[in-house]
CSV table of N, CA and C and ligand atoms in Angstrom, one decimal:
chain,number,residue,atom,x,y,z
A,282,UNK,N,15.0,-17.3,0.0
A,282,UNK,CA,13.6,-16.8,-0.2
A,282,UNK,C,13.0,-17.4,-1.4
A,283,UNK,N,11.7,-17.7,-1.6
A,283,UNK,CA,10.9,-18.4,-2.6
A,283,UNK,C,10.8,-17.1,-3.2
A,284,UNK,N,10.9,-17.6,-4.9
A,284,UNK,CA,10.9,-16.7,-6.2
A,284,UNK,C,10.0,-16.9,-7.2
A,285,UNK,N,8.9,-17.4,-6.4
A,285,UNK,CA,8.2,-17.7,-7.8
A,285,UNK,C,7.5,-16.1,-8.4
A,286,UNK,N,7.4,-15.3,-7.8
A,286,UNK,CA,6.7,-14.2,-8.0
A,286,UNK,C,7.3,-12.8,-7.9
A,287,UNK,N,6.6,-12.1,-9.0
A,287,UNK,CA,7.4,-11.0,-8.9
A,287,UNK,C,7.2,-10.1,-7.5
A,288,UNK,N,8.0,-9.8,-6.9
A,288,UNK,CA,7.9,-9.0,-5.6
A,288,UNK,C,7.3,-7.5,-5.5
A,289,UNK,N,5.9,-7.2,-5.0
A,289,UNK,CA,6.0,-5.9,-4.8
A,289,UNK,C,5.6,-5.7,-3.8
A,290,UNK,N,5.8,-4.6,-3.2
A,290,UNK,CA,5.5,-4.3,-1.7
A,290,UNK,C,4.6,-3.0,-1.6
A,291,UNK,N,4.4,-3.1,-0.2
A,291,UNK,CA,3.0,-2.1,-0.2
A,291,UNK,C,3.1,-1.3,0.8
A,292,UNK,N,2.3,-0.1,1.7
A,292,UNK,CA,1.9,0.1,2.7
A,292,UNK,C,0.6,0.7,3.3
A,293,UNK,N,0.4,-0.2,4.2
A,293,UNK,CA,-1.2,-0.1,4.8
A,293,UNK,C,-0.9,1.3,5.6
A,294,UNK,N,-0.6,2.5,5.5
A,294,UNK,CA,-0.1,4.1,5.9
A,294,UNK,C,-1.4,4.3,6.4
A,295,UNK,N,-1.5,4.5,8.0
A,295,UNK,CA,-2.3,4.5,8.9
A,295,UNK,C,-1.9,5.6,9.6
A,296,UNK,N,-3.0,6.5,10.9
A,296,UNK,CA,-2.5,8.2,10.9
A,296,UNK,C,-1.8,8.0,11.9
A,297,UNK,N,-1.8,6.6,12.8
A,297,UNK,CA,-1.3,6.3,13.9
A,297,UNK,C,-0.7,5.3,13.7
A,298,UNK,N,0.6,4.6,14.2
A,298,UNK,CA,0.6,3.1,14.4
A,298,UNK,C,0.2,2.6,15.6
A,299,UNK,N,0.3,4.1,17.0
A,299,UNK,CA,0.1,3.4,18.1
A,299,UNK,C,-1.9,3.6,18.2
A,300,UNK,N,-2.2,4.2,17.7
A,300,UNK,CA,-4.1,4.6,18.0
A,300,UNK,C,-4.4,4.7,16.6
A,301,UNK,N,-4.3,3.2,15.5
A,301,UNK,CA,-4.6,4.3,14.4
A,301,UNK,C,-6.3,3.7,13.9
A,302,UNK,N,-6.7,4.8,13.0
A,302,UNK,CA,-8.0,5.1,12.9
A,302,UNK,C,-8.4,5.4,11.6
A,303,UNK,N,-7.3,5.7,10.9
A,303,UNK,CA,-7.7,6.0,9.2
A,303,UNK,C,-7.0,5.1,8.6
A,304,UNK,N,-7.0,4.9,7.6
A,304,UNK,CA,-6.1,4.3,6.3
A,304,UNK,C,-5.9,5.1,5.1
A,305,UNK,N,-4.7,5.3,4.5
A,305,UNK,CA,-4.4,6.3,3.2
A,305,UNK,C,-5.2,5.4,2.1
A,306,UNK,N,-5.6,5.3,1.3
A,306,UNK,CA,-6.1,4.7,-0.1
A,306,UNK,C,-5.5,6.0,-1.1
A,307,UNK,N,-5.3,5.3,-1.8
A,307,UNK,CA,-4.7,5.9,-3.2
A,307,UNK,C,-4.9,5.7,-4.4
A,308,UNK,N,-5.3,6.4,-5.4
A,308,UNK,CA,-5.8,6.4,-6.2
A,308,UNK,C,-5.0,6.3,-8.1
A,309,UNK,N,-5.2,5.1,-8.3
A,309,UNK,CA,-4.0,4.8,-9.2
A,309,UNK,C,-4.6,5.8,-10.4
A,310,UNK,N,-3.4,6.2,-11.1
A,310,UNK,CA,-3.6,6.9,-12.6
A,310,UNK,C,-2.8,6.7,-14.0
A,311,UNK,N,-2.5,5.3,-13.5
A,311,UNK,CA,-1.9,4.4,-14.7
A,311,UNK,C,-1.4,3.4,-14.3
A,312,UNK,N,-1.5,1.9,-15.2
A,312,UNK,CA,-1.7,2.0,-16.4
A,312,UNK,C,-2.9,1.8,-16.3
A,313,UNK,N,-3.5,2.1,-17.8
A,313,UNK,CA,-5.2,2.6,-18.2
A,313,UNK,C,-6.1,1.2,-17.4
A,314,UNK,N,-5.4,-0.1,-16.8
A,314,UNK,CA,-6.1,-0.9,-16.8
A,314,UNK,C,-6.7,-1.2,-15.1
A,315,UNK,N,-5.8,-0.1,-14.4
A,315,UNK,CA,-5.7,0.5,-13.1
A,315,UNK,C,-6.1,1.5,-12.7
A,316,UNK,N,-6.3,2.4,-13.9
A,316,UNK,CA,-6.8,3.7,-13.6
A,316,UNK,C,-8.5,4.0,-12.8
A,317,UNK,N,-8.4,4.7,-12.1
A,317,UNK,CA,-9.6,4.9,-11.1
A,317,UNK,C,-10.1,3.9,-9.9
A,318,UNK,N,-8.5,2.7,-10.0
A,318,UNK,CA,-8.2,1.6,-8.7
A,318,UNK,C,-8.3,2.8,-7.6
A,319,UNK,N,-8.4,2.3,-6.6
A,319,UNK,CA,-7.5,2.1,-5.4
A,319,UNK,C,-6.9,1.1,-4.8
A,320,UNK,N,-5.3,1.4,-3.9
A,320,UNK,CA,-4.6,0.6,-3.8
A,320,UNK,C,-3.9,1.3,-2.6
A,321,UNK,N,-2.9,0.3,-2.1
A,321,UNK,CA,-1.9,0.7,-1.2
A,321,UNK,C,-0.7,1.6,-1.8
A,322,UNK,N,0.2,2.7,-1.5
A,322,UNK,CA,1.1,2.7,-2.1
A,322,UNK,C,2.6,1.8,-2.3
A,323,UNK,N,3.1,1.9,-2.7
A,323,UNK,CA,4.6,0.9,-3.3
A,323,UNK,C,5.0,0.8,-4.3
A,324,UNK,N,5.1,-0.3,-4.7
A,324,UNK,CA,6.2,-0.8,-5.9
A,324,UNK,C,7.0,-1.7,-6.1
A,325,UNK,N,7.7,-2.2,-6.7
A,325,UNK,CA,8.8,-3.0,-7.0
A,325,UNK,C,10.4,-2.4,-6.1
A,326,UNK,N,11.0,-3.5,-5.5
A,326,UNK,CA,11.8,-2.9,-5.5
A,326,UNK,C,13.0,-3.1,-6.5
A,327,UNK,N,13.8,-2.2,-6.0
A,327,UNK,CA,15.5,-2.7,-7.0
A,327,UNK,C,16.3,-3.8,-6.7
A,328,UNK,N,17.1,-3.9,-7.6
A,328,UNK,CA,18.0,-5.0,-6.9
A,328,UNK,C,19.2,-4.3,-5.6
A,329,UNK,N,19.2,-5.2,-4.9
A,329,UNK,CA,20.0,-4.6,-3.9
A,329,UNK,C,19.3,-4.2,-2.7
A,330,UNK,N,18.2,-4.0,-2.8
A,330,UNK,CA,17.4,-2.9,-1.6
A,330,UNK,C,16.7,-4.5,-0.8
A,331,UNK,N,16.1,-4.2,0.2
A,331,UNK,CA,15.6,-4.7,1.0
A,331,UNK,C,14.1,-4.4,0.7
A,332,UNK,N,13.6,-5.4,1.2
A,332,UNK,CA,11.4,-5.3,0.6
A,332,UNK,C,11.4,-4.1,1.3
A,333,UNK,N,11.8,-4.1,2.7
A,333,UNK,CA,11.6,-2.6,3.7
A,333,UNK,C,12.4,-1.6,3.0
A,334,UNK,N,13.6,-1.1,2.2
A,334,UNK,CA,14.1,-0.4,2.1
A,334,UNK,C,13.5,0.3,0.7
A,335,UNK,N,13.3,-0.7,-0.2
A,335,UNK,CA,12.1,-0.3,-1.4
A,335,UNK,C,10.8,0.3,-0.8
A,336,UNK,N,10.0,-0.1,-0.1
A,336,UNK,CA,9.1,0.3,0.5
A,336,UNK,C,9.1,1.8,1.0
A,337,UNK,N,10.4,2.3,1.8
A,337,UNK,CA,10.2,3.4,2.2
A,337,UNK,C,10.7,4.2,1.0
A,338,UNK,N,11.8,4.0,0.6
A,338,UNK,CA,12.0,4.7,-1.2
A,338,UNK,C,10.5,4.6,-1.7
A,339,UNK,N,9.7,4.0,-2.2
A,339,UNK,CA,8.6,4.1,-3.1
A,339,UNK,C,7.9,5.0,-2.4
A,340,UNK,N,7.6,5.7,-1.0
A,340,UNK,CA,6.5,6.3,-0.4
A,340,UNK,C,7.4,7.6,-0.5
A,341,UNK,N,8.3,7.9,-0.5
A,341,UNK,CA,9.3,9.2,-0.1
A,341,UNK,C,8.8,9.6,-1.8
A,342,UNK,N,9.1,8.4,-3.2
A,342,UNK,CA,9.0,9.1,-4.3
A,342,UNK,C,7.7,9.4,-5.2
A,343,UNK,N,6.6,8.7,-3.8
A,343,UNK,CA,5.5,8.4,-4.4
A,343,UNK,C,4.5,9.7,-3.5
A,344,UNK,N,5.2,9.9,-2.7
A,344,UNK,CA,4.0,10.5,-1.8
A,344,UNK,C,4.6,11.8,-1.3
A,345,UNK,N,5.8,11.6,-1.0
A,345,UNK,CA,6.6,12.5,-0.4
A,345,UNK,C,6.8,12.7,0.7
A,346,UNK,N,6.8,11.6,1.7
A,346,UNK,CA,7.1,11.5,2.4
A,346,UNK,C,8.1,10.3,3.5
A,347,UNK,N,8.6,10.6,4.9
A,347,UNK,CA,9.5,10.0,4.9
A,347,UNK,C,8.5,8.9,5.7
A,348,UNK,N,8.8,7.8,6.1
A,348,UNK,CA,7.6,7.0,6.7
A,348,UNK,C,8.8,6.2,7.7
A,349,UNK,N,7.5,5.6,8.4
A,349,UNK,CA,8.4,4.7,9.6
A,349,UNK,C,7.2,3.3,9.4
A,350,UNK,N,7.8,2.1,9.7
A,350,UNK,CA,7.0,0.9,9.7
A,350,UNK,C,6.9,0.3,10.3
A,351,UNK,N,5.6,-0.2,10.8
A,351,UNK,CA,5.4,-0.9,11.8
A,351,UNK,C,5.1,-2.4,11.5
A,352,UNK,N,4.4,-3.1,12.2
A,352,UNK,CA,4.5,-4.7,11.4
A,352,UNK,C,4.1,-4.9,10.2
A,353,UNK,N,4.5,-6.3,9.9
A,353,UNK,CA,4.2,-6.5,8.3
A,353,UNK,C,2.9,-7.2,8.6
A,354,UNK,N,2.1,-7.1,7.7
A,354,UNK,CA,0.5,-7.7,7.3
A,354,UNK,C,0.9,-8.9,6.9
A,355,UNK,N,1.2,-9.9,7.0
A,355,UNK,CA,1.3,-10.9,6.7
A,355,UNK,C,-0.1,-11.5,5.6
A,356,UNK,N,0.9,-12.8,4.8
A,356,UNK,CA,-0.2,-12.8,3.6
A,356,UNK,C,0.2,-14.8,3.6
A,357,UNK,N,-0.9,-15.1,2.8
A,357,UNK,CA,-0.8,-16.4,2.6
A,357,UNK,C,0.8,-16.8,2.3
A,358,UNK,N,1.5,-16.1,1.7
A,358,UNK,CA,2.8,-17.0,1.4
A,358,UNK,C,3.6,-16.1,1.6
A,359,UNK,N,5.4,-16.2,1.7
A,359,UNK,CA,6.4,-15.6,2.2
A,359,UNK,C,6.2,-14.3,1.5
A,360,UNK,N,5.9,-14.4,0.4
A,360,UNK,CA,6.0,-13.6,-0.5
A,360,UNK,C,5.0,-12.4,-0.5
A,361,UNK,N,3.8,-12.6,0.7
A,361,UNK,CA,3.1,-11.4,0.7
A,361,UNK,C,1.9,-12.2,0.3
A,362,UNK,N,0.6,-11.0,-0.5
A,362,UNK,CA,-0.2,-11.0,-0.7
A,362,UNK,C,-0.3,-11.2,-2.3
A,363,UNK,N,-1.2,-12.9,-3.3
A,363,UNK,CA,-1.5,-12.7,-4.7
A,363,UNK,C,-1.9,-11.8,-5.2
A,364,UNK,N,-1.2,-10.9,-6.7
A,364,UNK,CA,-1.8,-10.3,-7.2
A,364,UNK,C,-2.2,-10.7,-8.5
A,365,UNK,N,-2.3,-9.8,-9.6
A,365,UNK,CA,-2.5,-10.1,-10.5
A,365,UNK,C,-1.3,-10.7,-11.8
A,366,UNK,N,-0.9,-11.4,-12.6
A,366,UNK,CA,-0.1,-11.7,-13.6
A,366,UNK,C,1.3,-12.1,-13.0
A,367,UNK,N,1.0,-12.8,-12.0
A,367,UNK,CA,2.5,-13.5,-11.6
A,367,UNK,C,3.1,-12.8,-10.4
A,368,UNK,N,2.4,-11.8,-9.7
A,368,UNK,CA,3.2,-10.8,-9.4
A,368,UNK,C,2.7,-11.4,-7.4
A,369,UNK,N,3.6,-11.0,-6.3
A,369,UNK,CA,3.1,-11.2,-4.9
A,369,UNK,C,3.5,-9.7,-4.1
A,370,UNK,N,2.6,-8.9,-3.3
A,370,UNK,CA,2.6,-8.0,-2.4
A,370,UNK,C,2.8,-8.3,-0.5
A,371,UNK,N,4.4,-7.9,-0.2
A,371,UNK,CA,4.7,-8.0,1.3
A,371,UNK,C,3.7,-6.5,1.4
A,372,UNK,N,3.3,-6.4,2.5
A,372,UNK,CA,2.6,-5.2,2.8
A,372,UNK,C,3.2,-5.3,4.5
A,373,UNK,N,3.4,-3.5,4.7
A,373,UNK,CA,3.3,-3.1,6.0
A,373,UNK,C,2.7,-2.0,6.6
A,374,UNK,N,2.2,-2.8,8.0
A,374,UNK,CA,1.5,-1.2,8.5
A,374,UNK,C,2.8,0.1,8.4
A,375,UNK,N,2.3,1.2,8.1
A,375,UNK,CA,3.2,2.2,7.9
A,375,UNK,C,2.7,3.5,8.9
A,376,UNK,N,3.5,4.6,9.4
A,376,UNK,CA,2.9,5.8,9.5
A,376,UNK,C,3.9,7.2,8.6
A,377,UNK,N,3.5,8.0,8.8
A,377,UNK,CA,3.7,9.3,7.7
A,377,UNK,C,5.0,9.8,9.4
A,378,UNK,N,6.3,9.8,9.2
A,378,UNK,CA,7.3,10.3,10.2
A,378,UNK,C,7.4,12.0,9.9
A,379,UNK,N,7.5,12.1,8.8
A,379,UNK,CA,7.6,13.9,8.1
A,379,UNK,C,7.4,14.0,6.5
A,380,UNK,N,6.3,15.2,6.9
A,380,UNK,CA,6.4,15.3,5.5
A,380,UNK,C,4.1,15.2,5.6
A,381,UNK,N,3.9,15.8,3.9
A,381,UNK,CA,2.4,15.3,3.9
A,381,UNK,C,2.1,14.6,2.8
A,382,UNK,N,1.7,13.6,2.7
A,382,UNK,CA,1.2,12.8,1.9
A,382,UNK,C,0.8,13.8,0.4
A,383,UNK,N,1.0,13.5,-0.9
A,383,UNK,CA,1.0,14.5,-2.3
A,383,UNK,C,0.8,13.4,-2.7
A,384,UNK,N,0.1,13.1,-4.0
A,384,UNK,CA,-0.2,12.0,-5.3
A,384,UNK,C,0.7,12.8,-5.8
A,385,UNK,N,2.2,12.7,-6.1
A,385,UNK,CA,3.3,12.9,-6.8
A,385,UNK,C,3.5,12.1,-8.1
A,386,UNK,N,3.3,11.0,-7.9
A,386,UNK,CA,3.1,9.8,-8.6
A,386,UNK,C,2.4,9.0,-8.9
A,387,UNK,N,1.6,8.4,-10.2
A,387,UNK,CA,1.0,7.0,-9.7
A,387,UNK,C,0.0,7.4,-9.5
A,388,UNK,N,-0.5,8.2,-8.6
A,388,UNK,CA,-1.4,8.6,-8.2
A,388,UNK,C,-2.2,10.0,-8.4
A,389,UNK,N,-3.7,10.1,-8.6
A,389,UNK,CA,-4.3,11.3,-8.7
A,389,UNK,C,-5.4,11.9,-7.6
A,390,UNK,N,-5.2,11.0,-6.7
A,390,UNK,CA,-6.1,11.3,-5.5
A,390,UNK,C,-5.9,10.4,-4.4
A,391,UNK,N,-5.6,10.9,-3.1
A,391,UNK,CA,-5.3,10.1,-2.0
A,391,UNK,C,-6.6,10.6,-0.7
A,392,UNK,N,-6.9,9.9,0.0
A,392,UNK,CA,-7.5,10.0,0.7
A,392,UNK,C,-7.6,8.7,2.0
A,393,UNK,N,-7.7,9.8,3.0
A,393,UNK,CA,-8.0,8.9,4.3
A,393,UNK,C,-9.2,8.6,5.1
A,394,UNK,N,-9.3,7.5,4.8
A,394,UNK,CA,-10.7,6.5,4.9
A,394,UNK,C,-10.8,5.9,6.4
A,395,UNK,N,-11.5,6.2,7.2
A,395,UNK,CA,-12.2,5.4,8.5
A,395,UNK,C,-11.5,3.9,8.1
A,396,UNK,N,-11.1,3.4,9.5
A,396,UNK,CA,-11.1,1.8,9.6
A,396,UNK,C,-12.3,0.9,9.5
A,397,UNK,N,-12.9,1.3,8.7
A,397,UNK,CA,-14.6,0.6,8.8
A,397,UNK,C,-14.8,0.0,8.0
A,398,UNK,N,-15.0,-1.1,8.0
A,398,UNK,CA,-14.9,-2.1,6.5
A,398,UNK,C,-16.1,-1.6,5.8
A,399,UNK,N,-16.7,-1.1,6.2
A,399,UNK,CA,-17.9,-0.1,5.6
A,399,UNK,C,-17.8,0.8,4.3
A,400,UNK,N,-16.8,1.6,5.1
A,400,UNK,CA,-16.0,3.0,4.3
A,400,UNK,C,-14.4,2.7,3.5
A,401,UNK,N,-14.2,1.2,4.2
A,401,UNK,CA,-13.5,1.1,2.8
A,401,UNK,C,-13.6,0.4,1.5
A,402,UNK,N,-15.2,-0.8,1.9
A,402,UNK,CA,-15.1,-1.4,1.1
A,402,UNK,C,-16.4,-0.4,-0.4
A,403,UNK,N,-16.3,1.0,0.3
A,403,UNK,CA,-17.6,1.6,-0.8
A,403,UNK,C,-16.1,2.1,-1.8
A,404,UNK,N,-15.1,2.2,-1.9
A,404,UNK,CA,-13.6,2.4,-3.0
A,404,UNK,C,-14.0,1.0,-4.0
A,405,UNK,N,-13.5,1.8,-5.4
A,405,UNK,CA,-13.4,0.5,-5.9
A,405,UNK,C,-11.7,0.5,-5.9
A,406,UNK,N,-11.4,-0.9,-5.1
A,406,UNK,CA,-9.9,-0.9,-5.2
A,406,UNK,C,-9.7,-2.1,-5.9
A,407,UNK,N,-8.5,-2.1,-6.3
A,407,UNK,CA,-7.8,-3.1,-7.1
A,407,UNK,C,-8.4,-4.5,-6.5
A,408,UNK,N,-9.2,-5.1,-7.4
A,408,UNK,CA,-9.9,-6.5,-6.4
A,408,UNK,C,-8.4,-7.5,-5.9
A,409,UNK,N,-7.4,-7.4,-6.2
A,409,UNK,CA,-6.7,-8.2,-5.2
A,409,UNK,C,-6.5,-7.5,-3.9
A,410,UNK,N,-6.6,-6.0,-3.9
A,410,UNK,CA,-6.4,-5.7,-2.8
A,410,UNK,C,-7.3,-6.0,-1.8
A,411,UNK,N,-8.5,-6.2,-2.0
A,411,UNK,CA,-9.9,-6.5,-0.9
A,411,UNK,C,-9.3,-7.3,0.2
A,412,UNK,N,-8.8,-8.9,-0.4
A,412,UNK,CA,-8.3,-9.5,0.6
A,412,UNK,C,-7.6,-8.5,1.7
A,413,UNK,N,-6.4,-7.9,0.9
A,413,UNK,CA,-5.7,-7.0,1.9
A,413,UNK,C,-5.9,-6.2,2.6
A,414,UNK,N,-7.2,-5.5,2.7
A,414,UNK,CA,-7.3,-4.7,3.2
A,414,UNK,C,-8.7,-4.6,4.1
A,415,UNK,N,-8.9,-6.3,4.0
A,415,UNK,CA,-9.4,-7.5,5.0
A,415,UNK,C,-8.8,-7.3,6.3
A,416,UNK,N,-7.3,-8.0,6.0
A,416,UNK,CA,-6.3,-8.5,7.1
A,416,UNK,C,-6.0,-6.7,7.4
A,417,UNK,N,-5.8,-6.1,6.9
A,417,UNK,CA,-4.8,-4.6,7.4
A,417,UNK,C,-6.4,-4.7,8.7
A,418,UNK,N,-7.6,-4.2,8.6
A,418,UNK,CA,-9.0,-4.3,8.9
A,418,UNK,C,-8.4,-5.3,10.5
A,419,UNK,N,-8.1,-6.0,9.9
A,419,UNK,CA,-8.3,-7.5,11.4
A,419,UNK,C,-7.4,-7.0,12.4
A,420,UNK,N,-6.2,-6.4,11.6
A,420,UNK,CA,-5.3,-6.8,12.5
A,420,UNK,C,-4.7,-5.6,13.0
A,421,UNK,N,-5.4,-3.8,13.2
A,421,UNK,CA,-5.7,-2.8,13.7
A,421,UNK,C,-6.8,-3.1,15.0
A,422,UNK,N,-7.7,-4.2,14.8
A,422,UNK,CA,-8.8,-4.2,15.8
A,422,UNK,C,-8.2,-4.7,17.1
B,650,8DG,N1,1.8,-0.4,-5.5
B,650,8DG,C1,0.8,-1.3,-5.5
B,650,8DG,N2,0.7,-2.1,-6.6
B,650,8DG,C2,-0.3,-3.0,-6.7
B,650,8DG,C3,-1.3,-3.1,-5.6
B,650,8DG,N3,-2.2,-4.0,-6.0
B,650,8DG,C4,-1.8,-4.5,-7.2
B,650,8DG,O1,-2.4,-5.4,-7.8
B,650,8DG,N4,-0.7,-3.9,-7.6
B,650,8DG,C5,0.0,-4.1,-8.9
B,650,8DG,C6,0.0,-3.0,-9.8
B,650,8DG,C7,1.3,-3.1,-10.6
B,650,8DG,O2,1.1,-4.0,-11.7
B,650,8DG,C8,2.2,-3.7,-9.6
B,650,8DG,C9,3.1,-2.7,-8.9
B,650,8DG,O3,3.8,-2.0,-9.8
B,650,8DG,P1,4.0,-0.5,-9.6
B,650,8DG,O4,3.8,0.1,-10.9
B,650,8DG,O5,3.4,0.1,-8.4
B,650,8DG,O6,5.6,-0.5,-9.4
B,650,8DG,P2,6.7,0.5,-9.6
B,650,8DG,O7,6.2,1.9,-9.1
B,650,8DG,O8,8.0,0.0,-9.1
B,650,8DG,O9,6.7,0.6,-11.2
B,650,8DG,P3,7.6,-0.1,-12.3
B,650,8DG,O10,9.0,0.0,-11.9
B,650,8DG,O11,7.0,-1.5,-12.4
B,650,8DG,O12,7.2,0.7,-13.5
B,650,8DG,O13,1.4,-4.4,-8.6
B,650,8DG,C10,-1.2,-2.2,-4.5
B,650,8DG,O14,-2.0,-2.2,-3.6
B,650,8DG,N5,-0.1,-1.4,-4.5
């Protein structure tokens, strides 16, 4: 696998994978330079874990819940989607398996937003995420 970039991963957490209709947005609450973003939830993973296996650990510690995934959103390079400072996002469609979504972490407000490029693009989210949630947008239709 290509290393140029720091790996973090994401998920596009939709209410359905088989009919879905919302999207989770989440609302970062640090660091100060993020704060009042929106974004996907995730993270980095550890060493050892798998992009998918970090992925579902960061939502269980982030959100509280246990999740199931469905395809990956593919992004310009192996590595996911460019972000900011070196860093690249794999992202996947996700749904919520048990459990209810909590800003436990990271987060101070979560909310689920219509598929409408309309209603998501009135969030101010992290501008690398726009692209992303372009494609999550395309590839629900
Ligand atoms: N989780 C997430 N991070 C994003 C998104 N867009 C974006 O630019 N980022 C950036 C913000 C952070 O600099 C980095 C992810 O780091 P993080 O703080 O979520 O990771 P983490 O929970 O594992 O925290 P740490 O171990 O680095 O402290 O990626 C996004 O949609 N989701």
């Amino acid at each position: 696998m290509e290393n140029g970039f720091k790996q973090v991963v994401g998920a596009a957490i939709v209410d359905s994978l088989a009919r879905p209709s919302r999207l989770l947005a989440a609302r970062r609450c640090a660091p100060e330079h993020y704060a009042g973003m929106w974004e996907s939830p995730g993270g980095r993973g550890e060493p050892g874990e798998s992009c998918e296996e970090a992925l579902r650990r960061e939502l269980l510690e982030e959100l509280g819940v246990d999740s199931r995934l469905g395809a990956e959103v593919a992004g310009p390079s192996q590595q996911g989607w460019p972000l900011a400072a070196g860093a690249a996002m794999r992202v996947w469609l996700a749904e919520v398996a048990a459990g209810e979504p909590l800003p436990l972490e990271d987060h101070d407000e979560l909310r689920w937003v219509p598929l409408e490029a309309e209603k998501l693009g009135a969030l101010p989210w992290i501008p690398a995420d726009l692209a992303i949630v372009a494609a999550v947008l395309a590839s629900v239709r």
